[in-house]
mmCIF file of C-alpha atoms and ligand atoms in Angstrom:
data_model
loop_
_atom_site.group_PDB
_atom_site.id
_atom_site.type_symbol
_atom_site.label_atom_id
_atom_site.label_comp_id
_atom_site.label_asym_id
_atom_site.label_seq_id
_atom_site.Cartn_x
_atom_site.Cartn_y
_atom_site.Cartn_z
ATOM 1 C CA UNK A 1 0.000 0.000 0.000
ATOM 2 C CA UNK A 2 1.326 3.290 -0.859
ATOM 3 C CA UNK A 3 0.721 6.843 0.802
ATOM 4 C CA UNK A 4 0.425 9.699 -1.820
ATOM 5 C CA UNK A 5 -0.743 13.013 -1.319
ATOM 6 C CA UNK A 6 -0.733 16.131 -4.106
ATOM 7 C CA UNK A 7 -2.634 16.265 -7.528
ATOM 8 C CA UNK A 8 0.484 14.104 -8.983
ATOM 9 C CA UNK A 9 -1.907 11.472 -7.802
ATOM 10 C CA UNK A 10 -4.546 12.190 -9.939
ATOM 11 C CA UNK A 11 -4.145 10.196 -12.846
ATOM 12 C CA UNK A 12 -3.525 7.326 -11.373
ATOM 13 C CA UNK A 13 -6.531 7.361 -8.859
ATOM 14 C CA UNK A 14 -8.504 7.977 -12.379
ATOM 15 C CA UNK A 15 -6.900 5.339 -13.847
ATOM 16 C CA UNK A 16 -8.125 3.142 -11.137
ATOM 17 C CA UNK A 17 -11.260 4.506 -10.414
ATOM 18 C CA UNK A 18 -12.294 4.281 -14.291
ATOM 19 C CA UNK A 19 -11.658 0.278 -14.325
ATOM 20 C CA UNK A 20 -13.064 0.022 -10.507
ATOM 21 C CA UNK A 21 -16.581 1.503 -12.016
ATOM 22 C CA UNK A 22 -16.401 1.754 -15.492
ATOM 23 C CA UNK A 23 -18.270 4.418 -16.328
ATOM 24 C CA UNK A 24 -18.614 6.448 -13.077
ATOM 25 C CA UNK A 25 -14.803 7.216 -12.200
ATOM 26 C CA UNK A 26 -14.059 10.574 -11.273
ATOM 27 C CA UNK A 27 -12.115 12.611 -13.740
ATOM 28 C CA UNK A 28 -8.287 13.860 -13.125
ATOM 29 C CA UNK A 29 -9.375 17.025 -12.997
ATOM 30 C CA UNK A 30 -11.525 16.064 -10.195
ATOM 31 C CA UNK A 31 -9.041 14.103 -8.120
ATOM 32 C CA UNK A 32 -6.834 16.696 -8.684
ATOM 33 C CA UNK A 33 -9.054 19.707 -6.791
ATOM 34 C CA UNK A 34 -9.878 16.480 -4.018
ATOM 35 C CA UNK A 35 -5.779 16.293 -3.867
ATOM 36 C CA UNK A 36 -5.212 19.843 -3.862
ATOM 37 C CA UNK A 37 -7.922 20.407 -0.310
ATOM 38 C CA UNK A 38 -5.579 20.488 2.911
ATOM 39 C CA UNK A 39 -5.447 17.522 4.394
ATOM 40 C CA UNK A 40 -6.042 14.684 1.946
ATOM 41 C CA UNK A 41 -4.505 11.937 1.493
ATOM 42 C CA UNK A 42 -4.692 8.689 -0.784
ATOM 43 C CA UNK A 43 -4.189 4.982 -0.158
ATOM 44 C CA UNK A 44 -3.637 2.608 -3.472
ATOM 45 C CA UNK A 45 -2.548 -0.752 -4.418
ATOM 46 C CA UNK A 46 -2.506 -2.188 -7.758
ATOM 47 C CA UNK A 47 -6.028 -3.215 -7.143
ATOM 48 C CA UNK A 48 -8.374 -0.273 -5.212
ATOM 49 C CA UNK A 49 -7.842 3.106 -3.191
ATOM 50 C CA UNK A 50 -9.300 4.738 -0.560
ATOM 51 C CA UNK A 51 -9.048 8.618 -0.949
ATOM 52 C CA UNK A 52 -9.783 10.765 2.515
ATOM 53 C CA UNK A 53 -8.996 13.771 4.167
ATOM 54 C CA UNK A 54 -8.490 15.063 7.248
ATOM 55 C CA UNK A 55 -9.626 18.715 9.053
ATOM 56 C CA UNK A 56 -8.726 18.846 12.283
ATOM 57 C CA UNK A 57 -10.203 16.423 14.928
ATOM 58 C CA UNK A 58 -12.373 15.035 12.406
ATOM 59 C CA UNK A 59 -11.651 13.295 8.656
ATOM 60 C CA UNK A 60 -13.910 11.946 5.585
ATOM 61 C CA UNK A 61 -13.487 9.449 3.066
ATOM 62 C CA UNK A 62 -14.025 10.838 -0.334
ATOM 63 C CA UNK A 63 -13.760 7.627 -1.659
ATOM 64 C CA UNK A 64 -13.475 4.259 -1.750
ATOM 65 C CA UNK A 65 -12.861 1.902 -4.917
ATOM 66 C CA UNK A 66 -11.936 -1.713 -5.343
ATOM 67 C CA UNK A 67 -11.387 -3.238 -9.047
ATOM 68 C CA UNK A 68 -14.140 -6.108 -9.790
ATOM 69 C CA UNK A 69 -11.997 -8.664 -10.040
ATOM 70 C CA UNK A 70 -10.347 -8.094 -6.534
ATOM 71 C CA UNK A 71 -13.509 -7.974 -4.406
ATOM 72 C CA UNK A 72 -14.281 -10.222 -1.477
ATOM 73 C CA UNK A 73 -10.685 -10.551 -0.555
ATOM 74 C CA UNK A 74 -10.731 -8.082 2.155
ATOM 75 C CA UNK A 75 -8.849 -5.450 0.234
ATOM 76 C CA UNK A 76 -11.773 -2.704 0.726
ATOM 77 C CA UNK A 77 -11.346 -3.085 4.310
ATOM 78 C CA UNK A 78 -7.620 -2.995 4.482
ATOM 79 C CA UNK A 79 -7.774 0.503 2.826
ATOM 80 C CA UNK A 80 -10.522 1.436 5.450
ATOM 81 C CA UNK A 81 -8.026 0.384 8.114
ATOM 82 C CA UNK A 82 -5.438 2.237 6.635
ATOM 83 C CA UNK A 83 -7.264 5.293 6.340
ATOM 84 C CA UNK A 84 -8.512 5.549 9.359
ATOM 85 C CA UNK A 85 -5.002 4.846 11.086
ATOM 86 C CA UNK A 86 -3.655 7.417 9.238
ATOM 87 C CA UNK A 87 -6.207 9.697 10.402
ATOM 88 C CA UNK A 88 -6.319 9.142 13.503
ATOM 89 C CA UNK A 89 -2.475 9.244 13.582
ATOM 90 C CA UNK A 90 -3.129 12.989 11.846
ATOM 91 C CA UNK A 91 -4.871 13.836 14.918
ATOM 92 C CA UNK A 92 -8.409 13.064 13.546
ATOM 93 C CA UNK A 93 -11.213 11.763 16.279
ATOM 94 C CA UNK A 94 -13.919 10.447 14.388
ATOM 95 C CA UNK A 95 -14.136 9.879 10.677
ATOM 96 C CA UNK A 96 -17.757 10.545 8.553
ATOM 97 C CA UNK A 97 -18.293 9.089 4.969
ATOM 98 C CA UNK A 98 -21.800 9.060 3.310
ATOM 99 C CA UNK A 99 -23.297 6.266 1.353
ATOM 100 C CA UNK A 100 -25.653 5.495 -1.221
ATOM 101 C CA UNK A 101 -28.286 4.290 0.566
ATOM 102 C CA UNK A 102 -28.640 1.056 -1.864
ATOM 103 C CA UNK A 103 -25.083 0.104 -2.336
ATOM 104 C CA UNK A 104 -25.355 -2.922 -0.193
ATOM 105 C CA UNK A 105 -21.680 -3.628 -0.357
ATOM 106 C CA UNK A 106 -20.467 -0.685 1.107
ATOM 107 C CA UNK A 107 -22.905 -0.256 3.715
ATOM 108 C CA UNK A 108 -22.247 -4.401 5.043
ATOM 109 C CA UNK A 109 -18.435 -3.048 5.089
ATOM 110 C CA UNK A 110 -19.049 -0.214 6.396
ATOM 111 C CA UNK A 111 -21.270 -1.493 9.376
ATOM 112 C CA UNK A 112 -18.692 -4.283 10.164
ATOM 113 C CA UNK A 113 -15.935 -1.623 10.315
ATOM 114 C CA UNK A 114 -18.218 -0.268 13.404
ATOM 115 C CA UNK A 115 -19.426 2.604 11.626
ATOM 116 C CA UNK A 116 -22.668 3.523 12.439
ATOM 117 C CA UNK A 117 -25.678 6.228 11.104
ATOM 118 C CA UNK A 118 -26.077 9.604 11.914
ATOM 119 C CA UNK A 119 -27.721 11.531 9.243
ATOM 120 C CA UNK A 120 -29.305 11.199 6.050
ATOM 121 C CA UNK A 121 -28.952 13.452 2.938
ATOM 122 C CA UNK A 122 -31.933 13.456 0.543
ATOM 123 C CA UNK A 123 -31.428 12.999 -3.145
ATOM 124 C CA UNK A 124 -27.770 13.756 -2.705
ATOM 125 C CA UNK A 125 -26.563 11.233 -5.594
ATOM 126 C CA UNK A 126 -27.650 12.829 -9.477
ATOM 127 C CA UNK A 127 -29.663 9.847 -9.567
ATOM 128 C CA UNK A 128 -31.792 11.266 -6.663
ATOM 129 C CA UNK A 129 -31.276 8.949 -4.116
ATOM 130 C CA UNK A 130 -30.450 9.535 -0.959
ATOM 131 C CA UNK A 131 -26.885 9.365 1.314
ATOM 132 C CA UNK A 132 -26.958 7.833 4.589
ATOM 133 C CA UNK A 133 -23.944 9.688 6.640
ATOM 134 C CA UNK A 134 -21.670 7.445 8.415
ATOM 135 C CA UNK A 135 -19.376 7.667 11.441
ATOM 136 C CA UNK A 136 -16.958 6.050 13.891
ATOM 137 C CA UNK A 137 -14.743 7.274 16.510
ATOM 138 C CA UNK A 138 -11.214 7.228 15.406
ATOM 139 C CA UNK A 139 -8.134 6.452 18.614
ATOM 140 C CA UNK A 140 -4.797 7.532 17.594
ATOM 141 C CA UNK A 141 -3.357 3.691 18.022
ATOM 142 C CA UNK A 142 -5.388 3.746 14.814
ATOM 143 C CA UNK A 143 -8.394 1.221 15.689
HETATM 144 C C1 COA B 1 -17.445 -1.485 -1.431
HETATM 145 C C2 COA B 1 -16.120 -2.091 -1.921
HETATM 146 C C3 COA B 1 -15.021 -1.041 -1.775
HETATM 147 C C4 COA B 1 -15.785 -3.296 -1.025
HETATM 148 O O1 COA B 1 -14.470 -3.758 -1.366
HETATM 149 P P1 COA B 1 -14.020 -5.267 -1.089
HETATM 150 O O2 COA B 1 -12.552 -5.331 -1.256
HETATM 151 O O3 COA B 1 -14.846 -6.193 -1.907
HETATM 152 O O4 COA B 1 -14.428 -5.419 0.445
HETATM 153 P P2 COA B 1 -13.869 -6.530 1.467
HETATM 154 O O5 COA B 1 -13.502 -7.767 0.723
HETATM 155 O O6 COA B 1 -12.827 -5.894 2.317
HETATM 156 O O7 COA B 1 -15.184 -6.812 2.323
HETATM 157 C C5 COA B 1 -15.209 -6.602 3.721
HETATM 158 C C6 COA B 1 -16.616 -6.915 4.230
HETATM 159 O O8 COA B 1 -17.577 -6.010 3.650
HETATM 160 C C7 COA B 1 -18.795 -6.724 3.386
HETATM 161 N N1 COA B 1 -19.036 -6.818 1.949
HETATM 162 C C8 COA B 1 -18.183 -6.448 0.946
HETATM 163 N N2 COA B 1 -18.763 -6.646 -0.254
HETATM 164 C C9 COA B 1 -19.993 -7.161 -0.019
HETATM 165 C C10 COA B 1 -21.066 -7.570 -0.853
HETATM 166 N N3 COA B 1 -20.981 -7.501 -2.194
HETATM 167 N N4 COA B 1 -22.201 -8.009 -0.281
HETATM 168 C C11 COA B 1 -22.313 -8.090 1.072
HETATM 169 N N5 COA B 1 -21.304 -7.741 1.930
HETATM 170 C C12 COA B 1 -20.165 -7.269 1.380
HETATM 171 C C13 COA B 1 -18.598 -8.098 3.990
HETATM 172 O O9 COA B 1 -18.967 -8.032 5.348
HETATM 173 C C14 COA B 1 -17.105 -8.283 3.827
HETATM 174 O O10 COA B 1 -16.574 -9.247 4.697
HETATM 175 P P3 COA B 1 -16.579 -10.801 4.213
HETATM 176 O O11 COA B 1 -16.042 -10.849 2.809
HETATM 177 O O12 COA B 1 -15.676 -11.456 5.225
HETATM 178 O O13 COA B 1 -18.015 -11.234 4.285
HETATM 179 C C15 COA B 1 -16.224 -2.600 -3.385
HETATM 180 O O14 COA B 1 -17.389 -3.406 -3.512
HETATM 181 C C16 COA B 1 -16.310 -1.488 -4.413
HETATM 182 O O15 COA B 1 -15.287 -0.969 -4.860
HETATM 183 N N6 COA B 1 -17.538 -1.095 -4.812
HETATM 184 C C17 COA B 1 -17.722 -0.047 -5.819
HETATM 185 C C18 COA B 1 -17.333 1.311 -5.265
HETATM 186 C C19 COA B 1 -18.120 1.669 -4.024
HETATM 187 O O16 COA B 1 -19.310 1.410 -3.917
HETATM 188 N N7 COA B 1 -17.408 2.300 -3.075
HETATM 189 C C20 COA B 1 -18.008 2.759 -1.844
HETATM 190 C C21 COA B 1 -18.434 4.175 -2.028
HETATM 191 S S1 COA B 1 -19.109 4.849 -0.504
#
């Protein structure tokens, strides 16, 4: 797993994010303004990233991609992990994401990582449906 922060980043998060959901990656141009915000940092293997950021006692994860062919081998949560260690080692104290609230897979991951509801955004997604916000308390020993 490699740590990479700055917009040099971008195309290769694209790159990853285009064959993780063919079709609904992110463009460079939009990992690169993620990259650029204070605090972010992303987490990639040959397989899936995990992009976050962090803002004082708190961080978010922006997002969260695994190629097809590498799913259900526990590399989604490994990046979780990783992300929130590194958070927490940043000085973050609780992490939020939000999630579609029909993407099954990410919510059962999610959940088992001990993150749990707090809010709901409605028709957040341009398909109109609706984002569950997500959080968990982050220790700095990174669990
Ligand atoms: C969500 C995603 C990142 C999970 O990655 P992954 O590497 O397959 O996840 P893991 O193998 O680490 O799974 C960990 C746990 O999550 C749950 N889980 C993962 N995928 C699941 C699925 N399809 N159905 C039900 N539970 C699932 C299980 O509890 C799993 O543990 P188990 O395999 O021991 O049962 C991956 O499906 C993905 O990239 N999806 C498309 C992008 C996306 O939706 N990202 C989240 C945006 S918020």
């Amino acid at each position: 797993m490699t740590l990479l922060r700055g917009a040099d980043a971008a195309p290769l998060l694209a790159a990853l994010h285009d064959r993780a959901e063919p079709g609904h990656g992110w463009s460079r141009d939009a990992f690169c303004r993620m990259l650029a915000m204070p605090g972010a940092f992303a987490i990639a293997t040959p397989d899936g990233f995990v992009l976050a950021r962090t803002a004082a006692d708190s961080a978010e994860i922006l997002m969260l991609a695994v190629l097809p062919v590498a799913r259900r081998h526990g590399l989604g949560r490994r990046l979780l992990d990783q992300a929130m260690a590194e958070a927490g080692a940043a000085g973050a104290r609780e992490m939020f994401l939000e999630v579609a609230e029909g993407n099954r897979a990410a919510r059962a991951l999610y959940a088992a990582a001990g993150f749990a509801g707090v809010g709901r955004r409605p028709r957040y997604y341009a398909d109109g449906t609706d984002a569950l916000l997500l959080r968990r308390p982050l220790s700095p020993c990174g669990n």
